[in-house]
PDB file of C-alpha atoms and ligand atoms in Angstrom:
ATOM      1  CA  UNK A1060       0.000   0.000   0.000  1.00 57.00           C
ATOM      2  CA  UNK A1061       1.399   3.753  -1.145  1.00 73.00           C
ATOM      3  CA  UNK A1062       1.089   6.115   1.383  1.00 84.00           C
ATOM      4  CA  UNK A1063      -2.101   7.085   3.385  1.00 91.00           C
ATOM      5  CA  UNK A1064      -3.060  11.016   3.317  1.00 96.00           C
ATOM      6  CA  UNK A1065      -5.490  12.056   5.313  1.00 97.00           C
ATOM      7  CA  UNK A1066      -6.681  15.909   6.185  1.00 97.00           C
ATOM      8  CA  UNK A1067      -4.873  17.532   9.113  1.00 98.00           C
ATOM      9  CA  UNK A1068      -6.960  20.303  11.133  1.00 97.00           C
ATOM     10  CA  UNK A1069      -4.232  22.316  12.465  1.00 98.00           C
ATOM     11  CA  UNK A1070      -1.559  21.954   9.257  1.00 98.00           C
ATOM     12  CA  UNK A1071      -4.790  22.752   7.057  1.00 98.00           C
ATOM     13  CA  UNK A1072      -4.011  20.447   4.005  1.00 98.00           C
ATOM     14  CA  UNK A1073      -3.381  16.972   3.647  1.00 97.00           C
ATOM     15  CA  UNK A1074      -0.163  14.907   5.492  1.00 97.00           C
ATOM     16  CA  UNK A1075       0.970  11.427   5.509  1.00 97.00           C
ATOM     17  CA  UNK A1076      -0.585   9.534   8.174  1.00 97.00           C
ATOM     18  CA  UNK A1077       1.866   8.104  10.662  1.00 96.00           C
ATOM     19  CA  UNK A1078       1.164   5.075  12.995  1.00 95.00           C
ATOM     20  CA  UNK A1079      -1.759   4.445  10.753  1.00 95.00           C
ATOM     21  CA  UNK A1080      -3.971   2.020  11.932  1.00 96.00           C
ATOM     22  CA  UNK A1081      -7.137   0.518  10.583  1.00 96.00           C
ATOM     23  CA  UNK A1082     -10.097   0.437  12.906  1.00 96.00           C
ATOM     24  CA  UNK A1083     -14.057  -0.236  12.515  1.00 97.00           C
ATOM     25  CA  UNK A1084     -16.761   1.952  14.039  1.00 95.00           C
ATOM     26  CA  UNK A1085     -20.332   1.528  13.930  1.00 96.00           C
ATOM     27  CA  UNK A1086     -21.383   4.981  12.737  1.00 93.00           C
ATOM     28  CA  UNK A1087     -25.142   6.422  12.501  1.00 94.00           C
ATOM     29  CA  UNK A1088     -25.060   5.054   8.508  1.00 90.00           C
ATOM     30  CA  UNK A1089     -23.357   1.371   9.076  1.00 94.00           C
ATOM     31  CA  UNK A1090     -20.141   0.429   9.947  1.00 96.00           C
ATOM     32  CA  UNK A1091     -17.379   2.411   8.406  1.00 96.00           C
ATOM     33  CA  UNK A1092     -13.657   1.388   8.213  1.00 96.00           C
ATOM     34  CA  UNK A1093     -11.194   4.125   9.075  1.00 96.00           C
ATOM     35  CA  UNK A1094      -7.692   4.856   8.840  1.00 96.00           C
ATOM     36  CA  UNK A1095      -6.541   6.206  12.427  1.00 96.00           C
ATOM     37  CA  UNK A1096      -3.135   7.794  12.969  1.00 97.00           C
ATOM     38  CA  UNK A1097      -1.445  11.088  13.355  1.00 98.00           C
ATOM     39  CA  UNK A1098      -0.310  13.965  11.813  1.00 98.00           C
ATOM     40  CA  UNK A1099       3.540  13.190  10.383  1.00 97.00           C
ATOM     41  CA  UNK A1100       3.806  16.968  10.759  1.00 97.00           C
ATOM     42  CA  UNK A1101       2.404  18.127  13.871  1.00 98.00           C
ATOM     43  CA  UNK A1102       1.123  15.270  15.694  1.00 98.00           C
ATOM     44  CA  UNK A1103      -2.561  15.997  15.859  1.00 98.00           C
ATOM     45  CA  UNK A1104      -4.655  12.941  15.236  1.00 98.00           C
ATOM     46  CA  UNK A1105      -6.344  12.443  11.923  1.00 97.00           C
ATOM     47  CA  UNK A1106      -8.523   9.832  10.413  1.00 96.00           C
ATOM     48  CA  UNK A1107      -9.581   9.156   6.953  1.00 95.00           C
ATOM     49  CA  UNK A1108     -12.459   6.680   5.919  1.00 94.00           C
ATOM     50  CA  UNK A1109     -11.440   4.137   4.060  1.00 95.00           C
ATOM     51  CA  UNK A1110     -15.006   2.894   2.932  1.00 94.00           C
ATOM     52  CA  UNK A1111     -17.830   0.461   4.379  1.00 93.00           C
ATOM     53  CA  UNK A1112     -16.951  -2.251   6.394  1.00 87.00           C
TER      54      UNK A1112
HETATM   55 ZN1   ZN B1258      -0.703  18.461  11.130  1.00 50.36          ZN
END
């Protein structure tokens, strides 16, 4: 897998994910996978969904 991106809050544009980790959660419209990890810039957590699971 090429690298993960996901949208950073506090850098305001897209960064690599780091400690990336793949996680299910049962969300209002079915359960979703995500991508969990954090910022490779500043740290901040970010999350990207990675479609239906
Ligand atoms: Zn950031």
């Amino acid at each position: 897998m090429g690298v993960m991106e996901a949208y950073c809050v506090k850098c305001r544009t897209k960064v690599e994910i780091k400690d990336g980790e793949e996680v299910i959660i049962d969300t209002k419209r079915g359960k979703k996978k995500f991508m969990m990890g954090t910022c490779s810039v500043c740290g901040t957590k970010v999350s990207r969904v990675l479609g239906n699971a």
